[in-house]
Amino acid sequence: MNPSAPRLLRVEPVADLPVLWATLARLDLPATLDRHFPTPAHWKGPLTPGEVLAVWLLFLVSQGDHCLNHVQPWVAQHQGVLSALLGKPVLPTHAHDDRLADWLTRLSRGDGFAALERDLNRRTIRVYQLPTDLVRLDATTANSYAAVLSEQGLLQFGHSKDDPGRPQFKIAAAVLDPLGLPLVTAVVPGNATDDPLYVPAIQAARQALGVGGRTYVGDCKMAALATRAFVAAGGDFYLCPLSENQFSRAQRRALLQAVWDGTQALQPVWRPGPNGQPDELVAEGFAVEVALTAPVGAQQVHWTERRWLVRSQAYAQAQEAALERRLAKAEAALRDLPTRKQGKKQLFHAELVRAAEAIVAREGVTGLLHSTAQARMTRRPVRAYRGRPARQETDVYFVIEVCRDAVQIEEKKRELGWQVYGTNAVALALPPVVWAYRGQYRIEDDWSRLKGRSLGLTPVYLQAEERIQGLVHLLSVALRVLTLVEWVVRERLRQEGAKLRGVYAGQPGRQTDRPSAELLLGVLKTISISVVEVSGRIHALRSPLTEVQKRLLELWDLPPDLYEEVARGFSEPP
């Protein structure tokens, strides 16, 4: 055997870890964590608690897995890379699950995490020069495999879009538009109502952003009068749809009557057509102003609210299609009522009338369909048999005739697609109102990341409620990192007027100017470092970067030799 021949010792995946660590370093996250959560007296090892948590964040963002016992094996597989990034030896035992569980407990207690959020918000906004004029608020639920411990506990049964059969907790958040950066994260019991969550979230956002001049956008649960008064009292603006509790259907119909009579003009909202195509009508509406008064603490607050009545074209078309489907379904069910089937009891007139009323009510088309049950008779001959003479027998059966009330259906359709939005920004025109609320999908994208494959919150396997709360806090920091990784590239592409290609697997020519963080980080998965021995000396060799990977480093404003620096920081294998 040739002693000078290279001998491969190991291949260690590097992937996206240097980019993620650079993002954490820009936020000064390890030092900030240590400042808000001082080192416990029993702590041992070269890594500070903040550095251990930062390593865990690398695992969370890179792997999308919140299981504590998966971190230590992962650290063992990336020991050389992590040691090079931190500049000190990183051992698998540093990420033991007991240590991580203690961190979750610390993150859930007291006001430490709220103070950490405030510091991170200020630094993030300053370092990345983010706009702060619009904040979005919302709440979601997350299910757990743990049991309900008490009526005052975090895990409770409540209304859930995910899995009503399992206990849940609720997460309220405020995010910064347009990137969806989480500013405030609160964890509350799963049976809590949404309305009281908005004022504390706005208070926390104001501590980081300041008071006055900002717009807070939320759904109809933010439209409680107390919430709107609180925002107005601080000199800020709100924008939210008004539910029937704040603006009844009768009130809306009374204002729309002028539109139907042709005496109220509508302002259009247009979307520019692509490539010289004609502009598309997105919505149209009009506004009325109302003087409001409500108590905030010990003072009475007076303000003017502008209420925009807006008809979305897409929403109206979707509602009309849904109405037509319900009408067709109800008609088919009504006509099928008298049909004799095996095992089906024959219904007579009174029973048919009651069943028809139930079908119409179930499909939500009361007053739009009219049905009548009519008895029909047929005579059939019966042959003589065993002394019985031949005869004529009469059979009675029923049919249901269904007809549509065209006038009522037309009146119903003209009411479809209308929404009422309330705002105290009386100078705001209709297009900014429509586009501001339509951007609410950004916070929904955050929920998808938090609970989906990207960060893997649900289903939660932890049993202790305080650790569940700490995990949500930790994942909100991981969500912040993902958001910034995505924002920086999108913003640079927007400024350059360029598009990125080569990020879609199997589609090298496909281009995009809005790549997701998951797509960008996936491009880096092929990068690795090979540790080889040549003539008794250890060498760390980085795999060559592709042109797309080099382009991403440029877009992130990271040094082109970032991965080479990691390779130079490799130590000899333990």
Coordinates of C-alpha atoms in Angstrom, one line a residue:
M1 CA 0.0 0.0 0.0
N2 CA 1.3 3.5 -0.9
P3 CA 1.6 5.5 2.3
S4 CA 1.3 8.7 0.4
A5 CA -2.0 7.8 -1.2
P6 CA -4.9 9.9 0.0
R7 CA -7.1 8.2 2.6
L8 CA -10.7 9.4 3.0
L9 CA -11.5 9.7 6.7
R10 CA -15.1 11.1 6.5
V11 CA -17.5 13.2 4.5
E12 CA -19.4 15.8 6.5
P13 CA -22.5 17.6 5.1
V14 CA -22.3 21.4 5.3
A15 CA -25.4 22.4 3.4
D16 CA -27.0 25.6 4.6
L17 CA -25.4 25.7 8.1
P18 CA -22.9 28.5 7.3
V19 CA -25.6 30.7 5.8
L20 CA -27.9 30.1 8.8
W21 CA -25.1 30.8 11.2
A22 CA -24.3 34.0 9.4
T23 CA -27.9 35.1 9.9
L24 CA -27.8 34.3 13.6
A25 CA -24.5 36.2 13.8
R26 CA -26.1 39.3 12.2
L27 CA -28.7 39.2 14.8
D28 CA -26.1 38.7 17.5
L29 CA -28.3 36.0 18.8
P30 CA -26.0 33.9 21.0
A31 CA -24.8 36.9 22.9
T32 CA -28.4 38.3 23.2
L33 CA -29.6 35.0 24.5
D34 CA -26.9 34.9 27.2
R35 CA -27.7 38.5 28.1
H36 CA -31.4 37.7 28.8
F37 CA -30.9 34.2 30.1
P38 CA -27.7 34.2 32.3
T39 CA -25.7 31.1 32.6
P40 CA -26.9 28.8 35.4
A41 CA -24.5 28.0 38.2
H42 CA -24.3 24.3 37.4
W43 CA -23.5 24.9 33.7
K44 CA -20.4 23.2 32.3
G45 CA -18.6 23.0 29.0
P46 CA -16.9 25.4 26.5
L47 CA -20.2 26.5 25.0
T48 CA -22.4 29.1 26.6
P49 CA -26.1 28.4 26.9
G50 CA -26.8 30.9 24.1
E51 CA -24.4 29.0 21.8
V52 CA -26.1 25.7 22.6
L53 CA -29.5 27.2 21.8
A54 CA -28.1 28.6 18.6
V55 CA -26.8 25.2 17.6
W56 CA -30.3 23.8 18.3
L57 CA -31.8 26.6 16.1
L58 CA -29.5 25.5 13.3
F59 CA -30.9 22.0 13.6
L60 CA -34.5 23.2 13.7
V61 CA -34.3 25.4 10.6
S62 CA -32.2 22.9 8.7
Q63 CA -34.1 19.8 9.6
G64 CA -37.6 21.0 10.4
D65 CA -37.8 18.6 13.4
H66 CA -38.6 19.6 17.0
C67 CA -37.8 16.2 18.7
L68 CA -35.2 16.8 21.4
N69 CA -33.6 13.4 21.2
H70 CA -32.8 13.9 17.5
V71 CA -30.4 16.8 18.1
Q72 CA -27.5 15.0 19.7
P73 CA -27.0 12.5 16.8
W74 CA -27.3 15.3 14.3
V75 CA -24.5 17.2 16.2
A76 CA -22.3 14.1 16.0
Q77 CA -22.8 14.0 12.2
H78 CA -22.0 17.8 11.8
Q79 CA -19.4 18.1 14.6
G80 CA -16.6 19.5 12.4
V81 CA -18.8 22.1 10.7
L82 CA -20.3 23.3 14.0
S83 CA -16.9 23.5 15.6
A84 CA -15.6 25.5 12.7
L85 CA -18.6 27.9 12.8
L86 CA -18.5 28.5 16.5
G87 CA -14.7 28.6 16.7
K88 CA -14.6 26.2 19.6
P89 CA -15.1 22.4 20.0
V90 CA -18.7 21.3 19.8
L91 CA -19.4 17.8 21.3
P92 CA -22.6 15.8 20.9
T93 CA -23.1 15.9 24.7
H94 CA -23.4 19.6 24.5
A95 CA -26.8 19.1 22.9
H96 CA -28.1 16.4 25.3
D97 CA -31.9 16.4 25.4
D98 CA -31.9 17.2 29.1
R99 CA -30.1 20.5 28.4
L100 CA -32.5 21.3 25.6
A101 CA -35.5 20.6 27.8
D102 CA -34.1 22.9 30.5
W103 CA -33.8 25.6 27.8
L104 CA -37.5 25.2 26.9
T105 CA -38.4 25.6 30.6
R106 CA -36.4 28.8 30.8
L107 CA -37.9 30.2 27.6
S108 CA -41.4 29.8 29.0
R109 CA -40.9 31.4 32.4
G110 CA -41.3 35.1 33.3
D111 CA -40.8 37.9 30.9
G112 CA -37.4 36.8 29.6
F113 CA -38.6 35.8 26.2
A114 CA -40.7 39.0 25.7
A115 CA -37.6 41.1 26.5
L116 CA -35.6 38.9 24.1
E117 CA -38.2 39.6 21.4
R118 CA -38.0 43.3 21.9
D119 CA -34.2 43.3 21.6
L120 CA -34.3 41.1 18.5
N121 CA -37.0 43.2 16.9
R122 CA -35.0 46.4 17.3
R123 CA -31.7 44.9 16.0
T124 CA -33.4 43.1 13.1
I125 CA -35.2 46.3 12.0
R126 CA -31.9 48.3 12.3
V127 CA -29.6 45.7 10.6
Y128 CA -31.9 44.9 7.7
Q129 CA -33.4 48.4 7.4
L130 CA -37.0 47.0 7.4
P131 CA -40.1 49.1 7.0
T132 CA -42.3 49.3 10.1
D133 CA -45.5 51.0 8.9
L134 CA -47.7 47.9 8.7
V135 CA -48.2 45.1 11.2
R136 CA -50.5 42.0 10.8
L137 CA -52.1 40.2 13.6
D138 CA -53.8 36.7 13.8
A139 CA -54.1 33.6 15.9
T140 CA -54.0 29.9 15.2
T141 CA -54.3 26.6 17.1
A142 CA -51.9 23.7 17.3
N143 CA -52.7 20.1 18.5
S144 CA -50.8 18.0 21.0
Y145 CA -50.7 14.3 21.9
A146 CA -50.5 15.3 25.6
A147 CA -53.5 15.1 27.9
V148 CA -55.5 17.9 29.4
L149 CA -54.2 18.4 32.9
S150 CA -56.6 20.9 34.4
E151 CA -59.2 23.5 33.4
Q152 CA -56.7 26.2 33.9
G153 CA -54.0 24.5 31.9
L154 CA -52.5 25.4 28.4
L155 CA -53.9 22.3 26.7
Q156 CA -57.7 22.4 26.2
F157 CA -60.3 21.2 23.8
G158 CA -61.7 24.0 21.6
H159 CA -62.8 24.9 18.1
S160 CA -60.1 23.6 15.8
K161 CA -59.7 23.5 12.0
D162 CA -57.0 20.8 12.4
D163 CA -58.0 18.0 14.7
P164 CA -61.0 18.7 17.1
G165 CA -60.4 15.3 18.7
R166 CA -57.1 16.3 20.3
P167 CA -56.2 18.9 22.9
Q168 CA -54.8 22.1 21.6
F169 CA -53.2 25.4 22.5
K170 CA -53.5 28.7 20.8
I171 CA -50.8 31.0 19.3
A172 CA -51.3 34.7 18.8
A173 CA -48.8 36.7 16.8
A174 CA -48.0 40.1 15.3
V175 CA -45.8 40.0 12.2
L176 CA -44.1 42.8 10.3
D177 CA -45.3 43.4 6.7
P178 CA -44.3 42.8 3.9
L179 CA -41.9 40.0 4.9
G180 CA -44.0 38.4 7.6
L181 CA -41.3 38.8 10.3
P182 CA -42.7 37.6 13.7
L183 CA -42.6 40.5 16.2
V184 CA -44.7 39.1 19.0
T185 CA -45.6 35.5 19.9
A186 CA -48.0 34.6 22.7
V187 CA -49.1 31.1 23.8
V188 CA -52.5 30.8 25.5
P189 CA -55.0 28.0 26.4
G190 CA -56.7 26.3 23.5
N191 CA -60.2 27.3 24.5
A192 CA -59.3 31.0 24.8
T193 CA -61.2 33.4 22.6
D194 CA -59.3 35.4 20.0
D195 CA -60.8 38.9 20.8
P196 CA -58.7 39.6 24.0
L197 CA -55.4 38.6 22.3
Y198 CA -55.1 41.6 20.0
V199 CA -54.6 44.4 22.5
P200 CA -51.6 42.7 24.3
A201 CA -50.1 41.8 20.9
I202 CA -50.4 45.5 19.8
Q203 CA -48.9 46.7 23.2
A204 CA -45.9 44.4 22.7
A205 CA -45.4 45.5 19.1
R206 CA -45.5 49.1 20.2
Q207 CA -42.7 48.5 22.7
A208 CA -40.5 47.6 19.8
L209 CA -41.8 49.9 17.1
G210 CA -43.1 52.9 19.0
V211 CA -46.5 54.4 19.3
G212 CA -48.4 56.3 16.5
G213 CA -48.6 56.3 12.8
R214 CA -48.6 52.5 12.1
T215 CA -51.4 50.4 10.7
Y216 CA -52.5 47.2 12.3
V217 CA -54.4 44.7 10.1
G218 CA -56.4 41.8 11.4
D219 CA -59.4 39.6 10.7
C220 CA -62.9 40.2 11.9
K221 CA -62.0 39.1 15.5
M222 CA -59.9 42.2 15.8
A223 CA -62.9 44.3 15.1
A224 CA -64.1 44.3 18.7
L225 CA -64.9 48.0 19.6
A226 CA -62.5 47.9 22.6
T227 CA -59.6 46.8 20.3
R228 CA -60.4 49.5 17.7
A229 CA -60.6 52.1 20.4
F230 CA -57.2 51.0 21.9
V231 CA -55.5 51.4 18.5
A232 CA -57.1 54.8 17.9
A233 CA -56.2 56.0 21.3
G234 CA -52.5 55.4 20.6
G235 CA -52.5 57.4 17.4
D236 CA -52.2 54.3 15.3
F237 CA -54.5 53.0 12.5
Y238 CA -56.5 49.8 12.2
L239 CA -57.9 47.9 9.2
C240 CA -60.2 44.9 9.6
P241 CA -63.4 43.5 8.3
L242 CA -66.5 44.1 10.4
S243 CA -68.6 41.0 11.3
E244 CA -72.3 41.1 11.6
N245 CA -71.9 41.8 15.3
Q246 CA -70.4 45.2 14.5
F247 CA -72.3 45.8 11.2
S248 CA -75.5 43.9 10.7
R249 CA -76.7 42.5 7.5
A250 CA -79.7 44.8 7.6
Q251 CA -77.4 47.8 7.9
R252 CA -75.4 46.6 5.0
R253 CA -78.4 46.0 2.9
A254 CA -79.7 49.5 3.7
L255 CA -76.5 51.1 2.4
L256 CA -76.3 48.9 -0.6
Q257 CA -79.8 49.8 -1.7
A258 CA -78.5 53.1 -3.1
V259 CA -76.1 51.0 -5.2
W260 CA -78.9 48.9 -6.6
D261 CA -81.0 51.9 -7.2
G262 CA -78.1 53.5 -9.2
T263 CA -77.7 56.5 -7.0
Q264 CA -74.4 55.5 -5.3
A265 CA -71.3 55.5 -7.5
L266 CA -68.6 52.8 -7.0
Q267 CA -64.9 53.3 -7.0
P268 CA -63.0 50.6 -9.0
V269 CA -59.8 48.9 -8.0
W270 CA -57.8 47.6 -11.0
R271 CA -54.9 45.2 -11.3
P272 CA -52.5 46.0 -14.1
G273 CA -52.6 43.5 -16.9
P274 CA -49.5 41.5 -17.7
N275 CA -47.5 42.2 -20.9
G276 CA -49.8 44.8 -22.3
Q277 CA -53.0 43.0 -21.5
P278 CA -56.0 45.1 -20.3
D279 CA -56.2 45.9 -16.6
E280 CA -58.4 43.6 -14.5
L281 CA -61.2 44.8 -12.3
V282 CA -60.5 43.4 -8.9
A283 CA -63.1 45.1 -6.7
E284 CA -65.3 48.1 -6.4
G285 CA -66.9 49.9 -3.5
F286 CA -67.8 53.1 -1.6
A287 CA -67.3 54.5 1.9
V288 CA -69.4 56.0 4.7
E289 CA -68.0 57.7 7.8
V290 CA -69.2 57.1 11.4
A291 CA -68.3 58.9 14.6
L292 CA -67.4 56.4 17.4
T293 CA -66.9 56.7 21.1
A294 CA -65.5 54.0 23.5
P295 CA -63.8 53.9 26.9
V296 CA -60.0 53.1 27.0
G297 CA -59.0 52.8 30.6
A298 CA -60.3 55.9 32.5
Q299 CA -60.8 58.1 29.4
Q300 CA -63.3 58.3 26.6
V301 CA -61.9 58.1 23.1
H302 CA -63.6 59.7 20.2
W303 CA -62.6 59.0 16.6
T304 CA -64.0 58.8 13.1
E305 CA -64.2 55.4 11.4
R306 CA -64.5 55.1 7.6
R307 CA -66.4 52.0 6.6
W308 CA -65.7 50.7 3.1
L309 CA -68.3 48.5 1.5
V310 CA -66.4 46.5 -1.1
R311 CA -67.5 43.9 -3.6
S312 CA -64.7 41.6 -4.6
Q313 CA -65.1 40.2 -8.1
A314 CA -63.5 36.9 -7.4
Y315 CA -65.3 36.5 -4.0
A316 CA -68.7 37.3 -5.7
Q317 CA -68.0 34.8 -8.5
A318 CA -67.0 32.1 -6.0
Q319 CA -70.1 32.8 -3.9
E320 CA -72.4 32.7 -7.0
A321 CA -70.9 29.4 -8.0
A322 CA -71.4 28.0 -4.5
L323 CA -75.0 29.2 -4.6
E324 CA -75.6 27.5 -7.9
R325 CA -74.2 24.3 -6.5
R326 CA -76.4 24.4 -3.5
L327 CA -79.5 25.1 -5.7
A328 CA -78.7 22.2 -8.0
K329 CA -78.0 19.9 -5.0
A330 CA -81.3 20.9 -3.3
E331 CA -83.3 20.4 -6.5
A332 CA -81.9 16.9 -7.1
A333 CA -82.6 16.0 -3.4
L334 CA -86.1 17.3 -3.6
R335 CA -87.0 15.4 -6.8
D336 CA -85.5 12.3 -5.3
L337 CA -87.6 12.4 -2.2
P338 CA -90.6 10.4 -3.4
T339 CA -88.5 7.8 -5.2
R340 CA -89.1 4.3 -3.8
K341 CA -85.9 2.5 -2.8
Q342 CA -85.2 -0.7 -1.0
G343 CA -85.2 -0.2 2.7
K344 CA -86.6 3.3 2.3
K345 CA -89.9 4.1 3.9
Q346 CA -92.5 5.6 1.6
L347 CA -93.3 9.2 2.5
F348 CA -96.7 10.6 2.2
H349 CA -97.8 14.2 1.7
A350 CA -97.2 15.7 5.1
E351 CA -93.9 13.9 5.5
L352 CA -92.7 15.0 2.1
V353 CA -93.5 18.6 2.9
R354 CA -91.5 18.4 6.1
A355 CA -88.6 16.6 4.4
A356 CA -88.5 19.2 1.6
E357 CA -88.4 22.1 4.1
A358 CA -85.5 20.4 5.9
I359 CA -83.5 20.0 2.6
V360 CA -84.0 23.6 1.6
A361 CA -82.9 24.8 5.0
R362 CA -79.9 22.5 5.0
E363 CA -78.6 23.8 1.7
G364 CA -79.2 27.4 2.7
V365 CA -81.6 28.2 -0.2
T366 CA -84.8 29.0 1.8
G367 CA -87.0 31.3 -0.3
L368 CA -85.1 30.6 -3.5
L369 CA -86.7 27.2 -4.3
H370 CA -90.4 26.4 -4.1
S371 CA -91.7 22.8 -4.1
T372 CA -95.1 21.2 -4.2
A373 CA -95.9 17.6 -3.5
Q374 CA -98.7 16.2 -5.7
A375 CA -100.4 12.8 -5.5
R376 CA -100.8 10.8 -8.7
M377 CA -102.9 7.7 -9.3
T378 CA -102.5 4.9 -11.8
R379 CA -104.8 2.0 -12.4
R380 CA -103.4 -1.4 -13.2
P381 CA -105.3 -4.6 -14.1
V382 CA -105.0 -7.7 -11.9
R383 CA -105.7 -11.2 -13.3
A384 CA -108.1 -13.6 -11.7
Y385 CA -106.4 -16.0 -9.3
R386 CA -107.7 -18.9 -7.2
G387 CA -111.2 -17.8 -7.1
R388 CA -110.5 -14.1 -7.0
P389 CA -112.0 -12.3 -9.9
A390 CA -110.0 -10.0 -12.3
R391 CA -110.1 -6.4 -11.1
Q392 CA -108.6 -3.0 -11.4
E393 CA -106.4 -1.7 -8.6
T394 CA -105.4 2.0 -8.0
D395 CA -101.8 2.8 -6.9
V396 CA -101.1 6.2 -5.4
Y397 CA -97.7 7.8 -5.6
F398 CA -96.2 11.3 -5.1
V399 CA -94.1 13.6 -7.2
I400 CA -92.4 16.8 -6.2
E401 CA -92.3 19.7 -8.6
V402 CA -89.5 22.2 -8.0
C403 CA -89.2 25.7 -9.4
R404 CA -86.7 28.5 -8.8
D405 CA -87.7 31.9 -7.7
A406 CA -85.7 33.9 -10.3
V407 CA -86.4 37.3 -8.6
Q408 CA -85.3 36.1 -5.2
I409 CA -82.2 34.4 -6.6
E410 CA -81.2 37.5 -8.5
E411 CA -81.6 39.6 -5.3
K412 CA -79.6 37.1 -3.4
K413 CA -76.8 37.2 -6.0
R414 CA -76.5 41.0 -5.9
E415 CA -75.7 40.8 -2.2
L416 CA -72.9 38.3 -2.7
G417 CA -69.2 39.3 -2.6
W418 CA -69.7 42.3 -0.4
Q419 CA -67.5 42.9 2.7
V420 CA -67.4 45.8 5.1
Y421 CA -64.0 47.0 6.2
G422 CA -63.5 49.5 9.1
T423 CA -60.5 51.8 9.4
N424 CA -59.7 55.0 11.3
A425 CA -57.3 56.0 8.5
V426 CA -59.9 58.2 6.9
A427 CA -57.4 59.5 4.3
L428 CA -56.8 56.0 3.0
A429 CA -58.3 55.4 -0.5
L430 CA -60.0 52.2 -1.6
P431 CA -57.0 50.6 -3.5
P432 CA -54.7 50.6 -0.5
V433 CA -57.5 49.2 1.7
V434 CA -58.1 46.3 -0.7
W435 CA -54.4 45.5 -1.2
A436 CA -53.5 45.9 2.5
Y437 CA -56.1 43.3 3.5
R438 CA -55.3 41.0 0.7
G439 CA -51.8 40.8 2.0
Q440 CA -53.1 39.0 5.1
Y441 CA -52.0 35.7 3.4
R442 CA -48.5 36.5 4.6
I443 CA -49.3 35.7 8.2
E444 CA -51.0 32.5 7.0
D445 CA -47.7 31.6 5.3
D446 CA -46.1 32.0 8.7
W447 CA -48.6 29.6 10.2
S448 CA -48.0 27.1 7.4
R449 CA -44.2 27.2 8.1
L450 CA -44.6 27.0 11.8
K451 CA -46.9 24.0 11.8
G452 CA -45.9 22.4 8.6
R453 CA -42.8 20.7 7.2
S454 CA -40.5 23.7 7.5
L455 CA -40.4 23.9 11.3
G456 CA -42.6 20.9 12.3
L457 CA -44.4 22.2 15.4
T458 CA -47.4 19.9 15.0
P459 CA -48.2 17.4 16.2
V460 CA -46.5 18.3 19.5
Y461 CA -45.0 15.3 21.3
L462 CA -43.9 17.1 24.4
Q463 CA -45.9 16.4 27.6
A464 CA -45.0 19.3 29.9
E465 CA -47.1 22.4 29.1
E466 CA -44.3 24.9 30.0
R467 CA -41.9 23.1 27.6
I468 CA -44.6 23.3 24.9
Q469 CA -44.8 27.1 25.5
G470 CA -41.0 27.3 25.4
L471 CA -40.9 25.3 22.1
V472 CA -43.3 27.7 20.4
H473 CA -41.1 30.6 21.6
L474 CA -38.0 28.9 20.2
L475 CA -39.7 28.1 16.9
S476 CA -40.8 31.7 16.5
V477 CA -37.1 32.7 16.5
A478 CA -36.4 29.9 13.9
L479 CA -39.3 31.4 11.9
R480 CA -37.6 34.8 12.1
V481 CA -34.4 33.3 10.6
L482 CA -36.3 31.7 7.7
T483 CA -38.2 34.9 7.0
L484 CA -34.9 36.9 6.8
V485 CA -33.2 34.4 4.6
E486 CA -36.1 34.7 2.2
W487 CA -36.5 38.5 2.4
V488 CA -32.9 39.4 1.7
V489 CA -32.9 37.5 -1.6
R490 CA -36.3 38.7 -2.7
E491 CA -35.4 42.3 -1.9
R492 CA -32.1 42.1 -3.8
L493 CA -33.8 40.6 -6.8
R494 CA -36.5 43.3 -6.7
Q495 CA -33.8 46.1 -6.6
E496 CA -31.9 44.5 -9.5
G497 CA -35.0 43.8 -11.5
A498 CA -33.7 40.3 -11.9
K499 CA -34.9 36.7 -11.6
L500 CA -33.2 33.6 -10.2
R501 CA -32.8 30.4 -12.1
G502 CA -31.5 27.0 -11.3
V503 CA -33.3 26.6 -7.9
Y504 CA -36.0 24.2 -9.1
A505 CA -35.0 20.6 -9.2
G506 CA -35.3 19.2 -12.7
Q507 CA -36.2 22.6 -14.2
P508 CA -32.9 24.4 -14.7
G509 CA -34.4 27.0 -17.0
R510 CA -37.3 28.0 -14.7
Q511 CA -37.0 31.5 -13.2
T512 CA -38.5 33.2 -10.2
D513 CA -38.2 36.6 -8.5
R514 CA -39.9 35.4 -5.3
P515 CA -38.1 32.2 -4.2
S516 CA -39.0 30.7 -0.8
A517 CA -36.5 30.2 1.9
E518 CA -37.0 26.5 1.7
L519 CA -36.2 26.5 -2.0
L520 CA -33.1 28.6 -1.5
L521 CA -31.7 26.5 1.4
G522 CA -32.4 23.4 -0.6
V523 CA -30.0 24.5 -3.2
L524 CA -27.2 24.3 -0.6
K525 CA -27.9 20.8 0.4
T526 CA -25.2 19.3 -1.9
I527 CA -22.3 21.2 -0.3
S528 CA -20.1 19.0 1.8
I529 CA -16.5 18.8 3.2
S530 CA -14.3 15.7 2.8
V531 CA -11.6 15.1 5.4
V532 CA -8.7 13.2 3.9
E533 CA -5.3 12.1 5.1
V534 CA -2.3 12.6 2.8
S535 CA 1.2 11.6 4.0
G536 CA 0.1 11.8 7.6
R537 CA -1.5 15.2 7.3
I538 CA -5.2 16.0 7.6
H539 CA -6.8 18.1 4.9
A540 CA -10.4 19.4 4.7
L541 CA -11.6 19.7 1.1
R542 CA -14.8 21.6 0.2
S543 CA -17.0 20.4 -2.7
P544 CA -17.0 22.9 -5.5
L545 CA -19.8 25.4 -5.5
T546 CA -22.2 25.7 -8.4
E547 CA -22.9 29.0 -10.1
V548 CA -26.3 29.1 -8.4
Q549 CA -24.8 28.6 -5.0
K550 CA -22.3 31.4 -5.7
R551 CA -25.1 33.7 -6.8
L552 CA -27.0 33.0 -3.6
L553 CA -24.0 34.0 -1.5
E554 CA -23.8 37.2 -3.5
L555 CA -27.5 37.9 -3.0
W556 CA -27.2 37.3 0.8
D557 CA -24.2 39.7 0.8
L558 CA -22.0 36.9 2.3
P559 CA -18.3 36.5 1.4
P560 CA -17.7 34.2 -1.5
D561 CA -15.2 32.2 0.5
L562 CA -17.7 31.5 3.3
Y563 CA -17.5 27.8 2.8
E564 CA -13.8 27.8 2.3
E565 CA -13.5 29.5 5.7
V566 CA -15.5 26.6 7.2
A567 CA -13.2 24.1 5.6
R568 CA -10.1 25.9 7.0
G569 CA -11.7 25.8 10.5
F570 CA -12.0 22.0 10.5
S571 CA -10.0 20.2 13.1
E572 CA -8.6 16.7 13.1
P573 CA -11.3 14.1 13.7
P574 CA -11.7 13.2 17.3

